[in-house]
XYZ file of C-alpha atoms in Angstrom:
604
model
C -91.605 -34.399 -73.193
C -93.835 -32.320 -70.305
C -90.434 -30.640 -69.707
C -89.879 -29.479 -73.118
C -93.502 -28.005 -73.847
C -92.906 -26.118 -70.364
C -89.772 -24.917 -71.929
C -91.163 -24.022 -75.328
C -94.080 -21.827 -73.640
C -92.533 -18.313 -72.617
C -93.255 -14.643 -73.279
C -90.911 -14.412 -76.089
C -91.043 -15.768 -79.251
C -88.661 -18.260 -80.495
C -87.153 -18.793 -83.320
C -87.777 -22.160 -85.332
C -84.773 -23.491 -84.935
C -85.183 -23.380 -81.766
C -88.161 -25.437 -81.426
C -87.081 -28.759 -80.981
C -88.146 -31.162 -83.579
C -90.625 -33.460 -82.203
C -93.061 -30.262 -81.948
C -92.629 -29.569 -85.706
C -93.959 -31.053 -88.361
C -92.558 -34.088 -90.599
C -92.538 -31.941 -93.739
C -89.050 -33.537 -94.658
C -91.798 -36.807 -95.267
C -92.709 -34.716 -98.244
C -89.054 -33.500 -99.952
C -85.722 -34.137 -97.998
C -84.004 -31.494 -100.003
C -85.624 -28.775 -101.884
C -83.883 -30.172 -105.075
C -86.083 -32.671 -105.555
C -88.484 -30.704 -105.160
C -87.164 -28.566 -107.967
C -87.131 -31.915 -109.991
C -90.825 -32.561 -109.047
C -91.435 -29.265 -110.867
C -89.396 -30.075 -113.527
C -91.694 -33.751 -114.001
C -94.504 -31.152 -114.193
C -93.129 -29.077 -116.837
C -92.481 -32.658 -118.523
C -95.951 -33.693 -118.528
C -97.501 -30.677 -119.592
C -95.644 -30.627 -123.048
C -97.153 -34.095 -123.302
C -100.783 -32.310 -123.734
C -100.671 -30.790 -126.954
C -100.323 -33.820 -128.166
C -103.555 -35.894 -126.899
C -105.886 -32.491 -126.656
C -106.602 -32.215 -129.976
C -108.777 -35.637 -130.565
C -109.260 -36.418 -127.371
C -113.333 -36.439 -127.283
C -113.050 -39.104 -130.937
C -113.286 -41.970 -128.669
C -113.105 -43.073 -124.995
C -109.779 -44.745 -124.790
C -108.641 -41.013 -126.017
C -110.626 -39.500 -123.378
C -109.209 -42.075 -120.290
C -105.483 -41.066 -121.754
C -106.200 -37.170 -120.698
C -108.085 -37.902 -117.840
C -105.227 -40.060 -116.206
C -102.676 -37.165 -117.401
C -104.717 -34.460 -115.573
C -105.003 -36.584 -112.479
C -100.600 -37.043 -112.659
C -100.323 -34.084 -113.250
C -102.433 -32.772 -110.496
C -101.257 -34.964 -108.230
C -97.618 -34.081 -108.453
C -98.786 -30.217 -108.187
C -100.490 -30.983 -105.210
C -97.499 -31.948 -103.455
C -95.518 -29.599 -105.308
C -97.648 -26.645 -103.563
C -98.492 -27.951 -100.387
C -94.342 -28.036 -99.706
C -94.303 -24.564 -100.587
C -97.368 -23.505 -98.488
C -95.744 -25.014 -95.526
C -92.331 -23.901 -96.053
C -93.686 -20.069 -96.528
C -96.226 -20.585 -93.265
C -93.363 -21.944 -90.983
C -91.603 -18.348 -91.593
C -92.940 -15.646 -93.931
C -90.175 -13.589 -92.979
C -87.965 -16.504 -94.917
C -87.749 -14.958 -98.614
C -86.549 -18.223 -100.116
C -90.194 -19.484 -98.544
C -91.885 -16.772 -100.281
C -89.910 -17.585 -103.650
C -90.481 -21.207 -103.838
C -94.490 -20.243 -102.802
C -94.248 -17.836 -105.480
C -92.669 -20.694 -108.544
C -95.325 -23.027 -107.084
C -98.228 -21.161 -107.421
C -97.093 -19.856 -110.683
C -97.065 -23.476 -112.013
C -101.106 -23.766 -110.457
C -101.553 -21.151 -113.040
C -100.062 -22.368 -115.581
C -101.455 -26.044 -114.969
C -104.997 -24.914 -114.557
C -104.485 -22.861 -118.251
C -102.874 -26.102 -119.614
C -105.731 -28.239 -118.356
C -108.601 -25.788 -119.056
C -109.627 -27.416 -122.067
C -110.633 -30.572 -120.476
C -114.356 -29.036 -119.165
C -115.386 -27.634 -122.647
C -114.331 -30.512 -124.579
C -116.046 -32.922 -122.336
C -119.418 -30.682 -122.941
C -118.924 -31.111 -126.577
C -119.860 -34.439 -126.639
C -123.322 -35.329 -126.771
C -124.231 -36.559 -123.695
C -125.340 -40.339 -124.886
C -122.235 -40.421 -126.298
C -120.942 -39.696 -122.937
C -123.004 -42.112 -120.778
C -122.348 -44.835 -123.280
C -119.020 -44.801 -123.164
C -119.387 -44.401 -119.310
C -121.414 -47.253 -119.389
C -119.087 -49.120 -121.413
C -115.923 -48.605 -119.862
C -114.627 -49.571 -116.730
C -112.020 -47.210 -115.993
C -114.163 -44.343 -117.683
C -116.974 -44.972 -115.211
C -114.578 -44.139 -112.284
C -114.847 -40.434 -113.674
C -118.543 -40.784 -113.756
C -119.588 -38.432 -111.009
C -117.099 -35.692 -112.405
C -118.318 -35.989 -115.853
C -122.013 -35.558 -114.962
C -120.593 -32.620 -112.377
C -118.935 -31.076 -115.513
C -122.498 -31.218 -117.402
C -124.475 -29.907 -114.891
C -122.026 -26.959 -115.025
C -122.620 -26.370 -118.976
C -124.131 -23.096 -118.562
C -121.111 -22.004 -117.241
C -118.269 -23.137 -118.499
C -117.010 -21.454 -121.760
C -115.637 -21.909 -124.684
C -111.968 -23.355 -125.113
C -110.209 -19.848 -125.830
C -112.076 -17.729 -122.911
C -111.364 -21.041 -120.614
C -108.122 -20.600 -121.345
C -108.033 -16.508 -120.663
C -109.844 -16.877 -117.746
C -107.350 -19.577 -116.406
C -104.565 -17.680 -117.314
C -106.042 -15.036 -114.891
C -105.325 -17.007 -112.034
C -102.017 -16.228 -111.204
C -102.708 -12.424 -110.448
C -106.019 -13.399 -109.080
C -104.552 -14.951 -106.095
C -102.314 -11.560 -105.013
C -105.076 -9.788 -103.114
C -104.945 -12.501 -100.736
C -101.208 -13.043 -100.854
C -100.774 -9.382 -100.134
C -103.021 -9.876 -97.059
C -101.145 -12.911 -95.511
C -97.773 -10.689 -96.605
C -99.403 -7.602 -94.774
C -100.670 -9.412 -91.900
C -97.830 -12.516 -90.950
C -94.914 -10.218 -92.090
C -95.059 -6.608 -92.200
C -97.216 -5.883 -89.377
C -95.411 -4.967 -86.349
C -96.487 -5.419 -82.989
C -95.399 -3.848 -79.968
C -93.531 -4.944 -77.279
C -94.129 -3.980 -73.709
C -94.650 -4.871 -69.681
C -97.770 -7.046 -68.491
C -99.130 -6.706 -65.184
C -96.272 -8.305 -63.769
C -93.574 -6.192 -65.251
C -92.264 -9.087 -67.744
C -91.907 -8.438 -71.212
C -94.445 -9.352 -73.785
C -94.212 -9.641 -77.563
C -97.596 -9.333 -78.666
C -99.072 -11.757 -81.611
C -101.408 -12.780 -84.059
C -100.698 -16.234 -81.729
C -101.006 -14.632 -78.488
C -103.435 -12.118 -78.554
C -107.022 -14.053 -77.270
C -104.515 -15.312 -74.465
C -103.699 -11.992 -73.471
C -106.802 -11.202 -73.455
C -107.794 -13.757 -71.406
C -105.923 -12.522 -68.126
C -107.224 -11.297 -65.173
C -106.461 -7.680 -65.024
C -108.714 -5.721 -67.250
C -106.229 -2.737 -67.902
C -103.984 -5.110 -69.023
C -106.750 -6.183 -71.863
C -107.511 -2.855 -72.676
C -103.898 -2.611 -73.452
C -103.086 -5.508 -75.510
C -106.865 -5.215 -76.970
C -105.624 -1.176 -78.248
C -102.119 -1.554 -78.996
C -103.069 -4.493 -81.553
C -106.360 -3.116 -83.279
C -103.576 0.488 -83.637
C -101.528 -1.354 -85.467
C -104.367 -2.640 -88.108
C -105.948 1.005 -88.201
C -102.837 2.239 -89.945
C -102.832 0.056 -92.536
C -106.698 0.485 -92.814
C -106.918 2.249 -96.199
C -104.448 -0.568 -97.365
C -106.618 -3.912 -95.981
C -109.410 -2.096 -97.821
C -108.226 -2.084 -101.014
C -107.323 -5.737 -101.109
C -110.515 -6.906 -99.730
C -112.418 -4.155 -101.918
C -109.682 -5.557 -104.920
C -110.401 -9.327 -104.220
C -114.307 -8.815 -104.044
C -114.762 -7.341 -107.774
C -112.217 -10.233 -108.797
C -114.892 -12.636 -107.475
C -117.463 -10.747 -109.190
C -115.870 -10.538 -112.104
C -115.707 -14.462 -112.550
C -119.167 -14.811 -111.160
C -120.289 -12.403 -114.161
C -117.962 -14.103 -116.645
C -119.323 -17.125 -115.958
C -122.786 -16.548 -116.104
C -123.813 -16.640 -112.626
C -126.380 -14.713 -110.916
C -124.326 -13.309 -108.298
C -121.102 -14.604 -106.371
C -123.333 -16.370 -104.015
C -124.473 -18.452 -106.114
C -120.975 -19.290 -108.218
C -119.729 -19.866 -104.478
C -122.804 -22.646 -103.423
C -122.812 -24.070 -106.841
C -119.795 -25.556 -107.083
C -121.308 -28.179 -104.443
C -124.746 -28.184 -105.855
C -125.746 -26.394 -102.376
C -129.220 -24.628 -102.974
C -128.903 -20.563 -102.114
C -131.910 -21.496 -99.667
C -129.273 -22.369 -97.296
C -127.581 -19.443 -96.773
C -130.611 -17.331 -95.928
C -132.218 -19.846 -94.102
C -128.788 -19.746 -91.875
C -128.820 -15.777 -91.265
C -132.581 -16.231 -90.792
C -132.953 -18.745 -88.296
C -129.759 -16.953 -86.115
C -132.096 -13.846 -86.455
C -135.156 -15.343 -84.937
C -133.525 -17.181 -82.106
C -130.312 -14.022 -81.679
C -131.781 -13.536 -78.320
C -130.208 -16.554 -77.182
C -126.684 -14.663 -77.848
C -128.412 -11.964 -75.663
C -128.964 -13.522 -72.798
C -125.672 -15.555 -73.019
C -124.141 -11.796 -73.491
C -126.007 -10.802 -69.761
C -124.823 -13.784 -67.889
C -121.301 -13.135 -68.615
C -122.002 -9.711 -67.133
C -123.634 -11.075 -64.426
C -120.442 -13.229 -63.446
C -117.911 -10.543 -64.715
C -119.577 -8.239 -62.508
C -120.000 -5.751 -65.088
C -123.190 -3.630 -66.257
C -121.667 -4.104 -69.811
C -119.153 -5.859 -71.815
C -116.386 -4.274 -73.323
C -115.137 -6.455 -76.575
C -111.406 -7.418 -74.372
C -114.022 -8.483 -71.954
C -115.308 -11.654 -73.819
C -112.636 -14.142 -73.931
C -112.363 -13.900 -70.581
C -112.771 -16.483 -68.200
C -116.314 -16.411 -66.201
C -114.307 -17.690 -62.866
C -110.704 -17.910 -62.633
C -109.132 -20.533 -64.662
C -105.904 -22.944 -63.389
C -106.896 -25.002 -65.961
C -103.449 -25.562 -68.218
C -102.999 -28.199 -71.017
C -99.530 -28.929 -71.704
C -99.162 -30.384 -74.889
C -98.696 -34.175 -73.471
C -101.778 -33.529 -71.676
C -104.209 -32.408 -74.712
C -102.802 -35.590 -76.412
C -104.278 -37.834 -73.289
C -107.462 -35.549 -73.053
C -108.197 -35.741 -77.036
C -107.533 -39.585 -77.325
C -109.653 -40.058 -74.428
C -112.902 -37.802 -76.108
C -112.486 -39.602 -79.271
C -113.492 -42.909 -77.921
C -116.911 -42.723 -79.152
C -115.417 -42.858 -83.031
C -114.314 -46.490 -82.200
C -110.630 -48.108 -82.178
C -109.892 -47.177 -85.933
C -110.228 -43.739 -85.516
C -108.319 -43.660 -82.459
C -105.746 -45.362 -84.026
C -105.090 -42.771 -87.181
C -105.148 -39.879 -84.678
C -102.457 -42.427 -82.611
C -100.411 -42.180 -85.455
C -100.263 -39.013 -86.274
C -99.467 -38.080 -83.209
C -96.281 -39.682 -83.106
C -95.567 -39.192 -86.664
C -95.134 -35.764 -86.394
C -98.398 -34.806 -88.588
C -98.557 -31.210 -86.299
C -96.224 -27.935 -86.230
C -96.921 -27.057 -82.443
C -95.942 -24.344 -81.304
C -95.570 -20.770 -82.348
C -92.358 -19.348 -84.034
C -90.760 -16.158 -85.229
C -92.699 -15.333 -88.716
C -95.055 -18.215 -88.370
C -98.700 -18.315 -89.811
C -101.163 -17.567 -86.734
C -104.126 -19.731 -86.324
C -104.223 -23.494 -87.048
C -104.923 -25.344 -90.246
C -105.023 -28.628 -92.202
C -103.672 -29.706 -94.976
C -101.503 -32.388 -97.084
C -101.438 -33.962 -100.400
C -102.973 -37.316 -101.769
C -99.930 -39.565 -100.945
C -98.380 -37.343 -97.830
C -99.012 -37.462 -94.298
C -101.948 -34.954 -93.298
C -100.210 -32.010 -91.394
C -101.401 -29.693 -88.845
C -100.361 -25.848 -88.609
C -100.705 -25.044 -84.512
C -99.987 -22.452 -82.375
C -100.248 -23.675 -78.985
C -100.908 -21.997 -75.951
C -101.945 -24.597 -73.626
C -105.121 -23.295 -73.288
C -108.305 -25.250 -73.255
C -109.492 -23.605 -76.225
C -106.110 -25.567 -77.830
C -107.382 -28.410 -77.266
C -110.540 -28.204 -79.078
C -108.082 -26.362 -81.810
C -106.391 -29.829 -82.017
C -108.966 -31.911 -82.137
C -110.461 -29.490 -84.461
C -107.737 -30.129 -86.971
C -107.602 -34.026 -86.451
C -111.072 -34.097 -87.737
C -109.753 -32.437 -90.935
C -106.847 -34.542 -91.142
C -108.470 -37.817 -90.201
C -111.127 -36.911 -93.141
C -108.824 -36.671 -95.471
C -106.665 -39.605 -94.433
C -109.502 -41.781 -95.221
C -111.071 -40.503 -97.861
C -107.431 -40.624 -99.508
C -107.033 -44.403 -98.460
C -110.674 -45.111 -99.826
C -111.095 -43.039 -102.946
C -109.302 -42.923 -106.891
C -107.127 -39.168 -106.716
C -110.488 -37.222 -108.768
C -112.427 -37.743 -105.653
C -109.951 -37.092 -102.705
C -110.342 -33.925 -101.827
C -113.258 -33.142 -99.360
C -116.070 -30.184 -99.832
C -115.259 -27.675 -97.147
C -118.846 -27.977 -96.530
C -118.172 -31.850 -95.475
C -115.005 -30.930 -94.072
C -116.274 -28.893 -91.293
C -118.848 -31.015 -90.012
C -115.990 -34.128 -89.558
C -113.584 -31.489 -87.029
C -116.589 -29.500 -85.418
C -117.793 -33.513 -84.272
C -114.333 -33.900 -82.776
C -114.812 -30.712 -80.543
C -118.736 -31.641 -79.775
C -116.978 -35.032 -78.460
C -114.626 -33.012 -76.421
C -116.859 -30.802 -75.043
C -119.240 -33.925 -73.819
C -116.014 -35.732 -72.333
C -114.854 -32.885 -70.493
C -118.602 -32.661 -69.147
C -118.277 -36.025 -67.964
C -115.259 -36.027 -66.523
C -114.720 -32.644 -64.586
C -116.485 -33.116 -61.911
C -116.024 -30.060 -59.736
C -118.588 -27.400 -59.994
C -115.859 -24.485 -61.137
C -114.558 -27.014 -63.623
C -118.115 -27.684 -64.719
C -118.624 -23.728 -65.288
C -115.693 -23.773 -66.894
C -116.288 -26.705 -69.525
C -120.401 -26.055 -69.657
C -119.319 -21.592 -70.903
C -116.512 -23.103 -73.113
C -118.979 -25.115 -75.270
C -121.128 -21.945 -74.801
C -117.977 -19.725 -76.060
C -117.604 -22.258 -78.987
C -121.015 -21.780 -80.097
C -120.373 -18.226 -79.613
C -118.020 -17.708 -82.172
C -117.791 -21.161 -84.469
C -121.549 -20.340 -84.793
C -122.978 -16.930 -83.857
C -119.694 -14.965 -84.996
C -119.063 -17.045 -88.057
C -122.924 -16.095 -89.391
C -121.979 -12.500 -88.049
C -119.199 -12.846 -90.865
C -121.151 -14.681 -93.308
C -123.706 -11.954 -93.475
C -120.980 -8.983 -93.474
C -119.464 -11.023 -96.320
C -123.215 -11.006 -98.307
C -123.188 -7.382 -97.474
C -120.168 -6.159 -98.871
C -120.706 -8.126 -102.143
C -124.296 -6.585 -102.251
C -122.991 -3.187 -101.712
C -120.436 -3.950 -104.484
C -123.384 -5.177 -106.911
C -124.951 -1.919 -106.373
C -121.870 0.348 -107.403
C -120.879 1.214 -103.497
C -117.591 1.909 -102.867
C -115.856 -0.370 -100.081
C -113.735 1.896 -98.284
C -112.194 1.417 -94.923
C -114.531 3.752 -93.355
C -117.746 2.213 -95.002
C -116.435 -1.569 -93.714
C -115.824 -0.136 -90.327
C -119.266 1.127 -89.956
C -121.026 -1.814 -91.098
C -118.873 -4.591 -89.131
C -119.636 -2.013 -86.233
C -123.733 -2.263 -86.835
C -123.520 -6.246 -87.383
C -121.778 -6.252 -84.041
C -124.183 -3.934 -82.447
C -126.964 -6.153 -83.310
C -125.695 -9.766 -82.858
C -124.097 -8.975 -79.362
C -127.111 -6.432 -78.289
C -127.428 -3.187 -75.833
C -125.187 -5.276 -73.223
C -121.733 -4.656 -75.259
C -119.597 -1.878 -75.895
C -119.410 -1.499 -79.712
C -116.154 0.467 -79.931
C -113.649 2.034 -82.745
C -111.390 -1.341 -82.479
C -113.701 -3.876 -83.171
C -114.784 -1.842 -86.034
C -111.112 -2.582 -87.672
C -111.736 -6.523 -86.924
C -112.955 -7.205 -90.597
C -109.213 -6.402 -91.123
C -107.566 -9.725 -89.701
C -110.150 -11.965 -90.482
C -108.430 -14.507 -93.693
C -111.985 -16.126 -94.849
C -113.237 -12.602 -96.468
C -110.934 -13.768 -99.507
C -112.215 -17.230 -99.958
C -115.863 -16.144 -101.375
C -118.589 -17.244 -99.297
C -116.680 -19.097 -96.836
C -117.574 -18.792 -93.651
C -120.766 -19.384 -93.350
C -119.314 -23.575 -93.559
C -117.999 -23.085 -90.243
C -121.705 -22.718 -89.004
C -123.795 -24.760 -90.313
C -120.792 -28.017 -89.963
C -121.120 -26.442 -86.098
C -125.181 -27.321 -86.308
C -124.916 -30.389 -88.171
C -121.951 -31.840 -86.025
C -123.859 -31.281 -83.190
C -126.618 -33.387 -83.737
C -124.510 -35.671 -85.131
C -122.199 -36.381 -82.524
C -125.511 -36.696 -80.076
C -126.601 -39.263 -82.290
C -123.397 -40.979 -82.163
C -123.340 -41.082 -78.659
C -126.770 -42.319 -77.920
C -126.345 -44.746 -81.025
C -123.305 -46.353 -80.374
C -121.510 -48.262 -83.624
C -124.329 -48.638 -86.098
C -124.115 -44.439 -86.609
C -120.467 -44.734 -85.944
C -119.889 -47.371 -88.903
C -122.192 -45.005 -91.288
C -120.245 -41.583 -90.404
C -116.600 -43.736 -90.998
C -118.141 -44.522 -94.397
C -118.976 -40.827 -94.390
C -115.566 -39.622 -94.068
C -114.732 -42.193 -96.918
C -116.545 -40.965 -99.219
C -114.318 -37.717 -100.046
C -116.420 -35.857 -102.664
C -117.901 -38.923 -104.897
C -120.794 -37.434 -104.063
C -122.587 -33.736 -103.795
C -122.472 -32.944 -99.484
C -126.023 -33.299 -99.491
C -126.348 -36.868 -101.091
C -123.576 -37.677 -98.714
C -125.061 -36.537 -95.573
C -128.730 -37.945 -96.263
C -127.176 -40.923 -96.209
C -126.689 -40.286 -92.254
C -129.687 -39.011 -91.415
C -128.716 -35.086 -91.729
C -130.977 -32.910 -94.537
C -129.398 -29.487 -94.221
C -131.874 -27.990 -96.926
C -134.579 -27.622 -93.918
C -133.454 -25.194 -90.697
C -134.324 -28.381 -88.506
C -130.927 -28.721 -87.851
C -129.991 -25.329 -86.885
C -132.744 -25.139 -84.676
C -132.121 -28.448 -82.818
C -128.364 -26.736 -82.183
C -129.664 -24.065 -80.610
C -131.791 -25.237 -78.482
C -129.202 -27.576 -77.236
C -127.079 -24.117 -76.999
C -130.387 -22.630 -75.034
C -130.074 -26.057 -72.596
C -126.440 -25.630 -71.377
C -127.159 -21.637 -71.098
C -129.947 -23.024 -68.644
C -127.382 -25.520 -66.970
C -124.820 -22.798 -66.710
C -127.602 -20.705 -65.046
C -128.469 -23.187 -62.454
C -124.825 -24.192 -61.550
């Protein structure tokens, strides 16, 4: 096994097939052939032409209501697996045009289901609602759907009638190409160089390999890689503008059509998360960005430089030999998990060793890592591994995902199986809080200790500062596109460059490539994303403190957590462990354990 990952991890890039098979993921678990998954479209297409005939009177009584309830949930639960086949299939290669056409027929049926289905919401708030709770009240299977009944109420002010429902579902389909273009653009069409390192071997630079470049030792050499790839974004500039530009006024235009303030608060309502949150987020980071500061000086201190450049900061504050072959992160992350207790361990066991993760980078493959799955599939985990520490905490990053949603599939009916991103973040960031304190434990060296104390540092660096950094360039640009400015590449470059110039202060080099980053960044077209990232970073952190000073009574009350899925709102959910994320108490408790370990680091 240790001889194969040593194999797998050279300078070039192989292609898939080449990648032996216990490093990619069991997606044949999902369709051995892609005819049946052709016939799975097919049962679709089938169960759809069975809606015109129970829509009409379905709100006359409850046992007519149940009947199109169960419907939506078959048919929703076929399309599930339907497009999460196709998603994988087009990430393993999007240089694979069959990929791209089967992604393409799948997320033409989404469409076309959520236009079929869209007159569920406005016949539901038809009925009075005491007509609703009684029949609720009265009937068992009814009451299953009670939490996404009431959710649909609560919504009544905007959701529309049956015809616009139906228009603005029917909009879906092209609504999605601004960021299909961009993963087309970026994991297809872009074309990086090739060239020497240091050493005089050949590189193949990468979405996948570029923060490892720019991790090496010889700072020419990160100038290099840090230029060549930011070049290749700046000539597609004008282009990456007009498909962010293109997908913000599409999320303004449903935010308008649906009677929503702004896109903020579309974005936070759909989880009944008060706006509140979002300033008091950029707010607190604000008050307390001096912290980033004087992280920002210390790294000069030990790099020896008077400033930063930005292919300075992933680099390593001593020299690293630390390498995780693949084998080895498997050991390291069982090991950190132990606090979660045997049950855990054992659903990360398994899908370990039943291939739930794509490993290793391939010709045409996605960059970055993901989660994802379908309600009766194995989760599966999109990697791209390096063997680099930061991998590790990528991988148990991604288990926390995938262990969320294995339970909360095992525990809860299909309606309430998927889990609020806003949930879903604070399960993986506890995974990598948990790896951070085991590695603190158990590297006992002082250059090891530097090295594990300034990675949790560099995780709180950019899973927390950077992702508010985005989250308030992502409030900007929809404010500037409120107020009639035009979002051209040259007015996104100069406001990423200011945001950077403030959160990273006088002590780094704000220069004409970082301005481009807003380019490769995915989360711009998923409305009010990022900002999830941060405050799961804050709330994991205290949690997983809790957990270890707690012991199984916290640990039995954050399994039933990650049970739950979303038959709750996140904030009912998380009350129920001790977390209220409506008050900055949490954010502020997370960085001033961030403000202890900068102390630690300063003392070692």
């Amino acid at each position: 096994m240790r001889e194969d990952s040593n194999q797998i991890q050279q300078s070039k890039i192989l292609p898939r097939n080449k990648i032996p098979p216990q490093y990619r993921w069991d997606i044949d678990s999902l369709y051995k052939k892609e005819e049946e998954w052709q016939e799975d479209c097919l049962k679709v297409e089938e169960l759809l032409a069975k809606l015109p005939i129970v829509r009409p009177n379905f709100t006359q009584d409850a046992n007519s209501l149940l009947i199109v309830l169960k419907l939506r949930d078959e048919i929703s639960e076929l399309l599930q697996k339907i497009y999460t086949y196709a998603h994988m299939r087009k990430d393993e290669n999007n240089n694979n045009s069959l990929y791209q056409s089967l992604f393409n027929k799948a997320s033409a049926l989404l469409a076309k289901v959520e236009e079929s289905l869209s007159f569920i919401k406005p016949g539901v708030l038809s009925l009075k609602y005491c007509t609703l709770k009684k029949w609720i009240r009265e009937n068992s299977q009814i009451k299953v759907y009670q939490h996404y009944l009431e959710d649909i109420c609560r919504r009544k002010d905007h959701v529309l009638s049956g015809d616009s429902e139906q228009i603005i579902a029917r909009s879906g389909e092209f609504a999605q190409v601004f960021e299909y273009v961009f993963e087309l653009l970026s994991y297809a069409d872009l074309r990086f160089p090739k060239f020497k390192d240091e050493k005089g071997e050949n590189i193949t630079l990468s979405h996948g390999n570029f923060t490892t470049l720019l991790r090496r030792k010889n700072r020419r050499f990160r100038q290099k890689v840090y230029q060549k790839y930011f070049k290749e974004y700046r000539q597609h500039s004008n282009t990456y503008a007009a498909l962010l530009a293109g997908n913000i006024k599409k999320d303004h235009f449903y935010s308008s059509v649906r009677n929503y303030e702004d896109c903020l608060t579309s974005a936070l309502f759909k989880d009944n998360i008060p706006v509140k949150v979002y300033g008091n987020l950029i707010d607190t980071v604000h008050q307390n960005i001096g912290l980033l500061h004087e992280y920002i000086s210390l790294k000069c201190d030990y790099l020896h430089l008077d400033k930063l450049a930005m292919y300075d900061m992933y680099v390593p504050l001593i020299e690293e030999n630390l390498t995780f072959s693949y084998p080895r992160a498997q050991t390291v992350l069982l090991e950190s998990l132990k606090p979660l207790g045997e049950n855990y361990l054992a659903i990360v066991q398994k899908g370990l060793e039943e291939r739930w993760v794509d490993v290793y980078e391939n010709q045409g493959k996605t960059s970055g890592a993901y989660s994802t799955g379908s309600y009766r599939s194995k989760p599966f985990i999109l990697m791209n591994y390096q063997d680099t520490m930061e991998d590790v905490y990528t991988l148990a990053h991604e288990f926390g995902h995938s262990v969320h949603s294995y339970l909360a599939h095992e525990a809860q009916p299909f309606i309430y199986s998927d889990v609020s991103i806003f949930l879903a973040e604070i399960a993986s960031t506890t995974n990598e809080v948990l790896l951070t304190s085991y590695l603190l434990e158990n590297m006992k060296d002082e250059s090891e200790k530097i090295i594990s104390v300034n990675h949790f540092l560099e995780q709180f660096r950019t899973t927390f500062f950077r992702q508010v950094m985005f989250a308030e360039f992502e409030l900007l640009l929809h404010q500037a596109q409120a107020n009639g400015v035009a979002l051209t590449a040259d007015f996104l470059c100069q406001k990423y460059a200011e945001l950077n110039r403030f959160y990273y202060g006088e002590n780094v080099i704000i220069d004409r490539e970082i301005s481009m980053e807003w380019a490769r960044i995915p989360h711009f077209f998923y409305n009010y994303y990022v900002y999830q990232y941060a405050t799961g970073f804050a709330v994991a952190t205290a949690l997983s403190r809790q957990i270890i000073q707690e012991g199984t009574a916290k640990v039995k009350k954050y399994l039933e957590f990650l049970k739950a899925g979303s038959s709750d709102y996140p904030f009912v959910l998380l009350k129920k462990i001790g977390i209220d994320p409506t008050v900055p108490n949490y954010l502020e408790e997370a960085l001033s354990i961030f403000s202890e370990l900068l102390q630690e680091l300063q003392k070692i």
